[in-house]
Coordinates of C-alpha atoms in Angstrom, one line a residue:
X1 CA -21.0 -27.5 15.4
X2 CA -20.6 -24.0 14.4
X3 CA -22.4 -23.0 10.7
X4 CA -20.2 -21.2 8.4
X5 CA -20.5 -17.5 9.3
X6 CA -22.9 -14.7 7.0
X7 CA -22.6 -11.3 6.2
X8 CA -25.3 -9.4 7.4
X9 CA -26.4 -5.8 6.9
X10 CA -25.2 -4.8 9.8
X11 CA -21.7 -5.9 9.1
X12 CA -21.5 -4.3 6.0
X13 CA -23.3 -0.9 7.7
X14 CA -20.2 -1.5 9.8
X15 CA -17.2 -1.6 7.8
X16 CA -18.8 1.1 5.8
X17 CA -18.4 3.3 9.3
X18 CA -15.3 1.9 9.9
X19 CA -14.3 3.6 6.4
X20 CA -15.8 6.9 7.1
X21 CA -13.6 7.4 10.5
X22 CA -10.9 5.7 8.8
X23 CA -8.8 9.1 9.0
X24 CA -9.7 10.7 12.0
X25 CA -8.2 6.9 13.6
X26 CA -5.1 7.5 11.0
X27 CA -4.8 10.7 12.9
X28 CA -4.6 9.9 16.7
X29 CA -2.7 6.9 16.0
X30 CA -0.2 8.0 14.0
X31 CA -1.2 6.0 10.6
X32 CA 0.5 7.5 7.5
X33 CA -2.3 7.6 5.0
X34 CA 0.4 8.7 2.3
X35 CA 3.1 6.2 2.2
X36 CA 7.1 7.7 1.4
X37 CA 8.1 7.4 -2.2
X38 CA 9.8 4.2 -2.9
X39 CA 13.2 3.9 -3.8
X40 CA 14.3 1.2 -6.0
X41 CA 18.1 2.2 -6.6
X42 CA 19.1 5.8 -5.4
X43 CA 20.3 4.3 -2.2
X44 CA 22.1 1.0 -3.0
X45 CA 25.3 0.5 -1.9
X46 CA 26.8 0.8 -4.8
X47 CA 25.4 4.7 -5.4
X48 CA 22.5 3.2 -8.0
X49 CA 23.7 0.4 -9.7
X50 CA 22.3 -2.9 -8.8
X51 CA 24.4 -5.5 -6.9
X52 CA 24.9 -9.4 -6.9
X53 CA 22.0 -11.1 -5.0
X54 CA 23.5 -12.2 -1.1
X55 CA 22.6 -15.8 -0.8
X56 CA 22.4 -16.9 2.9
X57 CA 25.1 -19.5 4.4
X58 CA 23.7 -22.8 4.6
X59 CA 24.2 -23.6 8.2
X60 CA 26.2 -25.6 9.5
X61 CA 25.2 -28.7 11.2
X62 CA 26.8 -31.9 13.8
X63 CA 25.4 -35.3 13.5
X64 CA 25.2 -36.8 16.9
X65 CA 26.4 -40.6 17.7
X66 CA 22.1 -41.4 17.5
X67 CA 22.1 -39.2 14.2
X68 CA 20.7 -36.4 15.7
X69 CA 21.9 -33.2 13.7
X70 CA 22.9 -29.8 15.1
X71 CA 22.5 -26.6 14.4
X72 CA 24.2 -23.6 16.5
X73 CA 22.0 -20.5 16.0
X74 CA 23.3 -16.9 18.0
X75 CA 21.1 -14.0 17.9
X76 CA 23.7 -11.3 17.7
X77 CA 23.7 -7.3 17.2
X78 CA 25.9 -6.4 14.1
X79 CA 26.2 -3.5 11.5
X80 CA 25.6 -3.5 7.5
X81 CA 25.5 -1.5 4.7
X82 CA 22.4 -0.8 2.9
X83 CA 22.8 2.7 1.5
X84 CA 26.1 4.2 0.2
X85 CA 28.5 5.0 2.3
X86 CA 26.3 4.2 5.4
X87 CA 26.7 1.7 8.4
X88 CA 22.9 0.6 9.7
X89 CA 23.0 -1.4 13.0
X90 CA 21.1 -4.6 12.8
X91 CA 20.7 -7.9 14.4
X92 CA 20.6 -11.3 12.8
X93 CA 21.3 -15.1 13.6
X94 CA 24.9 -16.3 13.5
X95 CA 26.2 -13.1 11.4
X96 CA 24.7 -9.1 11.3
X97 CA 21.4 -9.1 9.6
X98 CA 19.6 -12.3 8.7
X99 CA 20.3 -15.9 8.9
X100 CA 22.3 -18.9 7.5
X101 CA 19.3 -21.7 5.9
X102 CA 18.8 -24.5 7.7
X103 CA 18.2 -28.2 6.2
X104 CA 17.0 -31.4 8.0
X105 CA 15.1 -34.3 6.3
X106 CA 11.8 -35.9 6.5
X107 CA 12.2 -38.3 9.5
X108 CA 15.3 -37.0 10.9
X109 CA 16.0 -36.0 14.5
X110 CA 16.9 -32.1 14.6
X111 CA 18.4 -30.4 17.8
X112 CA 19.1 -26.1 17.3
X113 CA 20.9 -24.6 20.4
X114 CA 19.8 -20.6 20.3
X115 CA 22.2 -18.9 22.1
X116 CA 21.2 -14.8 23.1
X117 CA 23.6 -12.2 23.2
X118 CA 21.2 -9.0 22.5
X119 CA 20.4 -7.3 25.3
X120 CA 16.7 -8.1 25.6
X121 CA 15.1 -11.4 26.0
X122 CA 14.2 -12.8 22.5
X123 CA 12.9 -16.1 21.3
X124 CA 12.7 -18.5 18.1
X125 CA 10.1 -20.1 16.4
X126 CA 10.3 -22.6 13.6
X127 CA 7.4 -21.0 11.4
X128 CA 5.3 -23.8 9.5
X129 CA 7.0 -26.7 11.5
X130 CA 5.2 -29.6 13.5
X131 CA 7.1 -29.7 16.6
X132 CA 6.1 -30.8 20.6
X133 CA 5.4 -27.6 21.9
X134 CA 7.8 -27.1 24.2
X135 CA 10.3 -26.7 20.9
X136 CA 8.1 -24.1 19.1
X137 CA 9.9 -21.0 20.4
X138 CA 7.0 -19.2 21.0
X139 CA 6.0 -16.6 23.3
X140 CA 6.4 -19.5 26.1
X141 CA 10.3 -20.4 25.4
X142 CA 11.2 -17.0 26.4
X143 CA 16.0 -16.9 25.8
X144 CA 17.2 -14.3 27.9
X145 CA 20.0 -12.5 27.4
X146 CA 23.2 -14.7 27.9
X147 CA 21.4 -18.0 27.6
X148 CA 20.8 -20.7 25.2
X149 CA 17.2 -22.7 24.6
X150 CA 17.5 -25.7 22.8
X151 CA 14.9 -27.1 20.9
X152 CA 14.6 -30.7 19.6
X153 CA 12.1 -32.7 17.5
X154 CA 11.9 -35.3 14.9
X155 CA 11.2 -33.9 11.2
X156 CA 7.4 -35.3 10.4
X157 CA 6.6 -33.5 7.2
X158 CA 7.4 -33.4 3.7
X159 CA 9.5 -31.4 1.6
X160 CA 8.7 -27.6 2.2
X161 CA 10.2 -24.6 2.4
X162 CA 9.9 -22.9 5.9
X163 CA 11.7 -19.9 7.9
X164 CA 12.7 -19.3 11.6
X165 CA 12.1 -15.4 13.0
X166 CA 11.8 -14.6 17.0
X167 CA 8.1 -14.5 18.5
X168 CA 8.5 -12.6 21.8
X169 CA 5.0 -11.7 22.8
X170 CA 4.7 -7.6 22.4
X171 CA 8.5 -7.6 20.2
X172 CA 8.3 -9.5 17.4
X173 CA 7.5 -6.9 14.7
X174 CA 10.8 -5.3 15.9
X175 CA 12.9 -7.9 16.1
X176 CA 11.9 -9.0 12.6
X177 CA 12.4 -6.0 11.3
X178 CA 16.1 -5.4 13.2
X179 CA 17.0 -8.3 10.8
X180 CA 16.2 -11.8 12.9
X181 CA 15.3 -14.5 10.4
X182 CA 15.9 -17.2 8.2
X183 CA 15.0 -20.2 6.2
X184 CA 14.6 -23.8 6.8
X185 CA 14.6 -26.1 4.2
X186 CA 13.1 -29.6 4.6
X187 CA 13.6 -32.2 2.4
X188 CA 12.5 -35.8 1.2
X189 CA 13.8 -39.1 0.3
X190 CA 14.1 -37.7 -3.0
X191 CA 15.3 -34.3 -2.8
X192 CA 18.7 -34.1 -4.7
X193 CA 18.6 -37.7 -6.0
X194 CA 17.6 -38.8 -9.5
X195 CA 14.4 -38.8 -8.8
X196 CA 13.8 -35.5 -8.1
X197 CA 12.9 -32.8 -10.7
X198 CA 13.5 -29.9 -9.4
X199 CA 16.3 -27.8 -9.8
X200 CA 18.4 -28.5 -6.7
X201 CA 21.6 -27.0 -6.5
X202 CA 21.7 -24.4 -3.9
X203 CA 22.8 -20.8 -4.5
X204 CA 23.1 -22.1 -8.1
X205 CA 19.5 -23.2 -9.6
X206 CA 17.9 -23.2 -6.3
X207 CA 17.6 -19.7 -4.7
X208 CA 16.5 -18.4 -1.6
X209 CA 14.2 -14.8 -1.9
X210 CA 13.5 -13.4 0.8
X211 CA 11.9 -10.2 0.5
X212 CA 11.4 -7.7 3.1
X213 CA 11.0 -3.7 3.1
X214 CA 13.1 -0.8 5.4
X215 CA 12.8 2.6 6.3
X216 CA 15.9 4.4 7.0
X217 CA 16.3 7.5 9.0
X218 CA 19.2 10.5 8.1
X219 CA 21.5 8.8 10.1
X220 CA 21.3 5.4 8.4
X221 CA 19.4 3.4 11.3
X222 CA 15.7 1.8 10.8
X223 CA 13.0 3.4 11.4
X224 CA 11.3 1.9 13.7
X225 CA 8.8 4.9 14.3
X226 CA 6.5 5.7 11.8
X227 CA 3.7 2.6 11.3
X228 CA 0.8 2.8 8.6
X229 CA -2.5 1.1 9.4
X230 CA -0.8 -2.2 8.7
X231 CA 2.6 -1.5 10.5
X232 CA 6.0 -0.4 9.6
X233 CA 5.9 -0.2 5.8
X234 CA 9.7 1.0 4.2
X235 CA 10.8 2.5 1.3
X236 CA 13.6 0.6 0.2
X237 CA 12.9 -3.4 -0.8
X238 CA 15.6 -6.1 0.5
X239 CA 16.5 -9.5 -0.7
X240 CA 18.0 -11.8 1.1
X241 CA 19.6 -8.0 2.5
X242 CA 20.4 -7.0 -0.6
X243 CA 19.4 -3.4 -2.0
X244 CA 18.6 -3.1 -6.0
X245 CA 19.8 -7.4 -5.9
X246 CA 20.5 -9.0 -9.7
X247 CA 20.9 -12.9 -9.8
X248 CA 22.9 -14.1 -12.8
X249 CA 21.2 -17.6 -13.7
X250 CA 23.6 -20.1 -15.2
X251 CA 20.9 -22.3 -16.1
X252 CA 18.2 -22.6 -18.4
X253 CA 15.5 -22.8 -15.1
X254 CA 15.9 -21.5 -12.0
X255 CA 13.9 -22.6 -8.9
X256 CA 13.0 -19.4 -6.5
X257 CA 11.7 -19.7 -2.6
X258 CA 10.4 -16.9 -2.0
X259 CA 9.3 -15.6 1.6
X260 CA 7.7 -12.6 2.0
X261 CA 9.5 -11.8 5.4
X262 CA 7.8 -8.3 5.6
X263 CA 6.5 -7.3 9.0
X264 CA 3.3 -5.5 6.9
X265 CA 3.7 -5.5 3.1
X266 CA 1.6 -7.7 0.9
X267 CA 3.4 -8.5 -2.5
X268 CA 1.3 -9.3 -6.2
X269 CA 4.8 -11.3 -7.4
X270 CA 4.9 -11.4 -11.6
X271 CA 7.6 -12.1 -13.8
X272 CA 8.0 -9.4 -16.6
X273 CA 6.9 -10.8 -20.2
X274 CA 6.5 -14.6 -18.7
X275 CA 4.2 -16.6 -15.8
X276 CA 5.8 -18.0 -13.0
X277 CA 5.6 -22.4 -13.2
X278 CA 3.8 -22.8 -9.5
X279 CA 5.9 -25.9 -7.7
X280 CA 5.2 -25.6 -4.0
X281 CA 3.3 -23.8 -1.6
X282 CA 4.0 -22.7 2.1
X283 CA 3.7 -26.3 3.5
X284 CA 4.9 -28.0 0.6
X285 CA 5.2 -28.9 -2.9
X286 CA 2.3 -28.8 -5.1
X287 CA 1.5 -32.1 -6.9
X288 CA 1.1 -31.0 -10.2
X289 CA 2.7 -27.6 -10.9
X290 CA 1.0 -25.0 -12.9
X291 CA 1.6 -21.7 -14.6
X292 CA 0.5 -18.8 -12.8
X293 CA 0.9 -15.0 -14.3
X294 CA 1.3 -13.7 -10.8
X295 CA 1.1 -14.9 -6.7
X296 CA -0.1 -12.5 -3.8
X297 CA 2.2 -13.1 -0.8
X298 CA 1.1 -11.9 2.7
X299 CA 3.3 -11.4 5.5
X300 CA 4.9 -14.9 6.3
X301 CA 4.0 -16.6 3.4
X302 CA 5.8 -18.6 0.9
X303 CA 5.8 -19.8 -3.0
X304 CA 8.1 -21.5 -4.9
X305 CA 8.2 -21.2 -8.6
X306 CA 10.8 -21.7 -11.4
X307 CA 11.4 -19.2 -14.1
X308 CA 13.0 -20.1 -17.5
X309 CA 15.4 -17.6 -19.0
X310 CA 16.6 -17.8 -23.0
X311 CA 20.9 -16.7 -23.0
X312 CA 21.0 -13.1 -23.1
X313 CA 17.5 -12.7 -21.4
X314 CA 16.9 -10.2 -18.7
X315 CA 13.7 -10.3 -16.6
X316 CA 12.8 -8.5 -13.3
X317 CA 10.9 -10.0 -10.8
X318 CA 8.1 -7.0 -9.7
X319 CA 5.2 -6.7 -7.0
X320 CA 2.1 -5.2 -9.0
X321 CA 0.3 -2.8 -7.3
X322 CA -3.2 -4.7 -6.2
X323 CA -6.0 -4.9 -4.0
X324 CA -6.8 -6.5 -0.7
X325 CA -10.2 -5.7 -1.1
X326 CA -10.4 -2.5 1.8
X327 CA -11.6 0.4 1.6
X328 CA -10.0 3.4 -0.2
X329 CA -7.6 5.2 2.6
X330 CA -7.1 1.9 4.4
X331 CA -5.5 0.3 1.0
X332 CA -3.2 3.3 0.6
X333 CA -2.1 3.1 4.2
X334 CA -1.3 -1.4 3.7
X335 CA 1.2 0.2 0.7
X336 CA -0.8 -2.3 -2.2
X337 CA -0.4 0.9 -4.6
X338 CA 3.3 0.7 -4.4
X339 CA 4.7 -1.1 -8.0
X340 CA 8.1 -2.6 -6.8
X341 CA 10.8 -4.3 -8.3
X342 CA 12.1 -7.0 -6.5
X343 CA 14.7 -9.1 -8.2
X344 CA 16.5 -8.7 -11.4
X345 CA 17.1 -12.2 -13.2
X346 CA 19.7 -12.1 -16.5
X347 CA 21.3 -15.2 -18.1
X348 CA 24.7 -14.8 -19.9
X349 CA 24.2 -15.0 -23.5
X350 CA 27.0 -18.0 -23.5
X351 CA 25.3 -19.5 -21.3
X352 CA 23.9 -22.8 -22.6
X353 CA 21.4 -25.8 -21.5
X354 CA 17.9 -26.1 -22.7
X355 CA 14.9 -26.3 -20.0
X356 CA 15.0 -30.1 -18.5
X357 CA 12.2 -29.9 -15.6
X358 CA 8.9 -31.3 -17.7
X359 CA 10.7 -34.2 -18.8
X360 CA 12.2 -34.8 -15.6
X361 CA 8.7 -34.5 -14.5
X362 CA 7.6 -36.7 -16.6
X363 CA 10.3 -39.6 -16.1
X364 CA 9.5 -38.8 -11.8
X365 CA 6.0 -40.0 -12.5
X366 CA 4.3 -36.8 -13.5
X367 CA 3.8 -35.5 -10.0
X368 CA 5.7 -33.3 -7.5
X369 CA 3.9 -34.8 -4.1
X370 CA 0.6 -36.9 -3.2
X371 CA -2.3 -35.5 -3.9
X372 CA -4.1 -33.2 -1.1
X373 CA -7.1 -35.8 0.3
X374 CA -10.5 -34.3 0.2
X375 CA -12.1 -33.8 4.2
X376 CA -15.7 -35.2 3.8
X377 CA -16.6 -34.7 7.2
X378 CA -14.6 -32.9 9.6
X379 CA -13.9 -34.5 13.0
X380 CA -14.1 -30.5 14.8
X381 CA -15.7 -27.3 13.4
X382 CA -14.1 -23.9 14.7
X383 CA -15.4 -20.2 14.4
X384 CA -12.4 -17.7 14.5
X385 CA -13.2 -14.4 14.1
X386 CA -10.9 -11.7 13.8
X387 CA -11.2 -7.7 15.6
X388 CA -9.1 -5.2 15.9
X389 CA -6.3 -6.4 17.7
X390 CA -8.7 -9.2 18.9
X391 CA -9.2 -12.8 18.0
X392 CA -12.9 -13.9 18.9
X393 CA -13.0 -10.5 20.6
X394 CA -10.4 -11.7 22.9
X395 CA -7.1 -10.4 23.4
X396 CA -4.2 -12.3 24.1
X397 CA -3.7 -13.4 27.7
X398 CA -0.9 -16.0 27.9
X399 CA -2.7 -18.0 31.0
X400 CA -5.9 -18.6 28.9
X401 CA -6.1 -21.6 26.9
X402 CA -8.9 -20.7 23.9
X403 CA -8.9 -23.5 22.3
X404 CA -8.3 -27.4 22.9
X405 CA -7.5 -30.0 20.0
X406 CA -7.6 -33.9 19.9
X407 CA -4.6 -34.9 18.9
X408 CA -5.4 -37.2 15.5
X409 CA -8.5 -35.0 14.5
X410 CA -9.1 -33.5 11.3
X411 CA -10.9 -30.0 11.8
X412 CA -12.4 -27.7 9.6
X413 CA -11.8 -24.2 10.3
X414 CA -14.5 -20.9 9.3
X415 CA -12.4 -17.9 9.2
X416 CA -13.6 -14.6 9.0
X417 CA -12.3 -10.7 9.4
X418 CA -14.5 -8.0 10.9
X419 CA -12.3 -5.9 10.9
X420 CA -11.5 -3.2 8.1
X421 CA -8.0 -3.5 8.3
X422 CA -6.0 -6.1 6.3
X423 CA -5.6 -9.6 8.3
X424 CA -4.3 -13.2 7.7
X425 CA -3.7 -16.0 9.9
X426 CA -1.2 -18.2 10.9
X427 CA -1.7 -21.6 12.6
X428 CA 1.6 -23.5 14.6
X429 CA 1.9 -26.8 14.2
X430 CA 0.1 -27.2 11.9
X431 CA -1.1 -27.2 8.0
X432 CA -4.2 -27.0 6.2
X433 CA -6.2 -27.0 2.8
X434 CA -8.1 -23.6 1.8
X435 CA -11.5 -25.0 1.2
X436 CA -13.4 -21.9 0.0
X437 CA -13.1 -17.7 0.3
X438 CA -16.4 -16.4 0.3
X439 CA -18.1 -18.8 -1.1
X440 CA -15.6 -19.9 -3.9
X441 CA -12.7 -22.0 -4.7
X442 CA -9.7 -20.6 -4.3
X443 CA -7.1 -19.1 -6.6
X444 CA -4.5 -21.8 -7.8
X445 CA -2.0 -20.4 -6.1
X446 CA -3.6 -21.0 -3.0
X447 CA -4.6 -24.7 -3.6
X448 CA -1.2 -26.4 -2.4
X449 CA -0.8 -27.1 1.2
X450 CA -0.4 -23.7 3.7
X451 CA 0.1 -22.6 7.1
X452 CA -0.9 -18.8 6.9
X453 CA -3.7 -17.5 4.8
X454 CA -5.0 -13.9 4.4
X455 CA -9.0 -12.9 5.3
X456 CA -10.0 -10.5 3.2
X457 CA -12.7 -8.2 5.3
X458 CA -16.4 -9.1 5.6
X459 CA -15.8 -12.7 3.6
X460 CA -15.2 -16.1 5.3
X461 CA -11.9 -18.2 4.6
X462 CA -12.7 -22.4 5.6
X463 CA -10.0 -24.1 5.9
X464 CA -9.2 -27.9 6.5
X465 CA -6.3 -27.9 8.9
X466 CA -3.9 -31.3 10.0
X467 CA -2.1 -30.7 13.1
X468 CA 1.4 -32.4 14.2
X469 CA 1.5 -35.5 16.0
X470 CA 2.9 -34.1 19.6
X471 CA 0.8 -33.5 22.7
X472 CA 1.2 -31.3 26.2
X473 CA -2.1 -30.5 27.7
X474 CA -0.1 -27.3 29.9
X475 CA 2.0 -25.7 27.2
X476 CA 0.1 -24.3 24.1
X477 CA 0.9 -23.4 20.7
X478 CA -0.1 -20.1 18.8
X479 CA -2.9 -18.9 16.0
X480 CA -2.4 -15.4 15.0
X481 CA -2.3 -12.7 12.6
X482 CA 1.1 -12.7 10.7
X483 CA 1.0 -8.4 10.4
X484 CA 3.5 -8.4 13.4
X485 CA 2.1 -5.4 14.6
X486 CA -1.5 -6.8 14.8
X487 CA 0.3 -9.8 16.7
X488 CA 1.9 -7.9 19.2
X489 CA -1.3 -5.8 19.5
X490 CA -2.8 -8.7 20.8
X491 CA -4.0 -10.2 17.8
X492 CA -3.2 -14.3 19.0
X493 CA -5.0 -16.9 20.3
X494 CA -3.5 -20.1 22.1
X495 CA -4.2 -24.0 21.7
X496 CA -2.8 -26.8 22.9
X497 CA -3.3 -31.3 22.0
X498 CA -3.8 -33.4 24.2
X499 CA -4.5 -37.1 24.0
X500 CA -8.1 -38.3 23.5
X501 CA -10.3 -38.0 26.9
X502 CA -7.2 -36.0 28.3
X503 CA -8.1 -32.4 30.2
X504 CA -6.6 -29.5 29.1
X505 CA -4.6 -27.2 31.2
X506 CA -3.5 -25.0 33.7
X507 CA -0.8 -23.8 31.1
X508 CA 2.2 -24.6 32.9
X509 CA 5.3 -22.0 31.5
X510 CA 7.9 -19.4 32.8
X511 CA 6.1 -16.6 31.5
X512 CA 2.5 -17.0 33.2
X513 CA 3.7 -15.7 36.8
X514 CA 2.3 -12.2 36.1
X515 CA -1.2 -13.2 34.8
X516 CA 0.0 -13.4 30.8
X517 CA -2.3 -10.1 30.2
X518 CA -1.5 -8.6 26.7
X519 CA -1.5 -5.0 28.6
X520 CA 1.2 -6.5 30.7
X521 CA 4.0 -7.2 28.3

């Protein structure tokens, strides 16, 4: 068993000297320590004003004779405009930037066909799913150029909102930031029926946010060039692509699910003059929801909330700036300073209905999902520790296996950063419970059922984590920081489940041939 890590003098001697060379690392590589002034409306498309929140296409889907359904994903190269009067070329799933939402339910048998027409080899990966790992689309299910990977898997988790983005091993922070990704909704037996409380109507009461920052050069392209300590921070905030957005709410609540789909940024999300009612958390939905005056989201996390809004109300939906618990220079450079608005929300002042979700609450039972079961005693304890573009001071090699998993076990996880930089973790296949950070419980937010979870430096995260029920002893899935530059720096570890008794390995995949070396790719 591995004890719980401590932090010893000598790590806090440690980060301290991490602090004082802080800037003389900013300057050889090529960190800005003083982020660009953020615009918030001075390039929209529409010369300032703001403009109606894009809602993505849901996809659609084929149901097969055995009641598979099918979804038809192309990663495409395409052009849109951001900024007035400018053309930026991006790429996206199935249109120019972005993608359409995908929906599958509980139990159901889902088949996606991704079909490649960049010119580079790309992948996709169902982020938050449990999936056999050959359907995972990571850094193993390489799609090259002109072909199409197909991926199929029954649905075996609850309602929960989760998002699809490429995870090329060395690429992915650019090809999430040329515009690849997307949402994938999963629901329950319940989800639109009577029974369920929520506000359900897509695009009308139930609204996809994601949020995502840009950097544009002269010319109108990204740039993909300058990086702070984190990685590419922009100026200029998106929503579901949409510069300076405004939603107009015809109802009284309106459910948001919101993905922080930033490469880098950290958000502090808070509703102006009202809290945010918490109902679901990256893995799922919470089972009682509460009322929370604002949620930090790290890349690749998500929240769901509802809002209420009175007719004739305006609210905006800001980022505050906050703290990430670094040192001076190092939280500059992650961009937590930066206040933001994100998303405008007015109601119509004809607009009638009163708020309906408590007592449909109420009538459902009082509760959203089952309660999260305490862990008394773990079947596995891990130690991951996390270095500068290291994990267990180990860099990725895609022919190393690190870690093995029983497939059935419960195991509790003891997270902690060394580093000085800004770090969270993401786990495939998988979801857990946040037992503790430092030493204490963990913000409400954070209570609900997750599949990425930030480490703030020099303090240990444990984490109870439940993986999906598939096993391959030779093709692993992926643990990694969710800063996609960190990732592609090397920042990842790989698992795999196997069957009790069962021997783990050689990793059998088309992308081992060379040796898997991060230095290689």
């Amino acid at each position: 068993m591995s004890p719980e890590p401590r932090i010893t003098r000598r790590g806090v001697i440690g980060v301290a000297a991490a602090g004082a060379i802080t800037a003389t690392i900013a300057g050889l590589g090529g960190w800005r320590l003083q982020q660009r002034p953020i615009r918030t409306d001075g390039g929209a498309v529409s010369g300032g004003s703001r403009s109606t929140l894009q809602i993505p296409p849901l996809a659609e889907a084929t149901v097969d004779a055995d009641g598979t359904r099918v979804f038809e994903l192309t990663a495409q190269v395409g052009s849109t405009q951001f900024l007035y009067d400018t053309q930026t070329t991006t790429w996206g799933y199935n249109g120019a930037f972005g993608g359409p939402t995908l929906r599958a339910r509980e139990g159901e048998s889902v088949r996606v066909e991704v079909t490649n027409e960049l010119n580079e080899v790309t992948t996709a990966h169902w982020h938050g799913m449990k999936l056999p790992a050959k359907a995972d689309g990571g850094p193993h299910q390489p799609i090259h150029p002109g072909e199409t990977w197909t991926a199929e898997w029954t649905v075996e988790q609850p309602a929960a909102t989760l998002w699809y983005h490429p995870h090329n091993h060395g690429t992915t922070e650019v090809h999430v930031y040329r515009g690849l990704s997307g949402l994938f909704f999963i629901d329950d037996e319940a989800t639109g029926t009577d029974r369920d409380p929520l506000p359900h109507d897509y695009g009308v009461d139930d609204i996809p946010v994601v949020v995502s920052d840009r950097a544009f050069l002269p010319d109108g392209s990204f740039d993909e060039t300058h990086r702070s300590a984190a990685g590419m921070l922009g100026d200029t905030i998106l929503v579901n692509g949409t510069v300076n957005p405004t939603f107009e709410a015809t109802r009284a609540e309106t459910r948001l699910r919101i993905l922080n789909a930033s490469t880098a940024r950290t958000y502090r999300v808070q509703l102006d003059g009202g809290s945010l009612l918490l109902v679901g958390t990256d893995a799922g939905l919470v089972p009682e929801p509460k009322r929370v005056d604002a949620i930090t989201l790290t890349p690749g996390e998500r929240v769901e909330v509802i809002v209420q809004l009175e007719p004739g109300e305006t609210k905006m939906l800001r980022s505050l700036p906050h703290t990430l618990g670094l040192l001076g220079t190092t939280e500059r450079a992650s961009g937590t300073r930066d206040p933001l608005d994100l998303l405008e929300l007015s109601r119509p002042a004809t607009s009638t209905g009163e708020p309906v979700f408590e007592t449909l609450l109420a009538s459902a039972g009082g509760t959203l999902a089952a309660v999260i079961p305490p862990l008394d005693e773990p079947d596995e304890r891990r130690t991951v520790t996390m270095q500068d573009a290291k994990i267990n001071h180990r860099r990725m090699n895609m022919s190393r296996i690190d870690e093995v998993v029983t497939v059935g076990a419960r195991e509790r996880w003891f997270i902690t950063n060394e580093h000085f930089l800004a770090h969270n973790l993401h786990i495939h296949n998988a979801r857990f419970r946040i037992v503790s950070i430092g030493g204490s419980k963990p913000a409400i937010e954070l209570q609900g059922w997750k599949d990425t979870v930030y480490a703030p430096p020099s303090r240990t995260v444990v984490i109870d984590v439940e993986f999906g029920t598939a096993t391959d002893p030779h093709l692993p899935y992926m643990f990694h920081c969710h800063m996609l530059q960190h990732e592609d720096q090397g920042m990842m570890a790989q698992f795999v489940v196997v069957n009790p008794g069962e021997a783990a390995g050689p990793i059998i995949s088309p992308v081992t041939q060379d040796g898997g070396e991060h230095d290689g790719h």
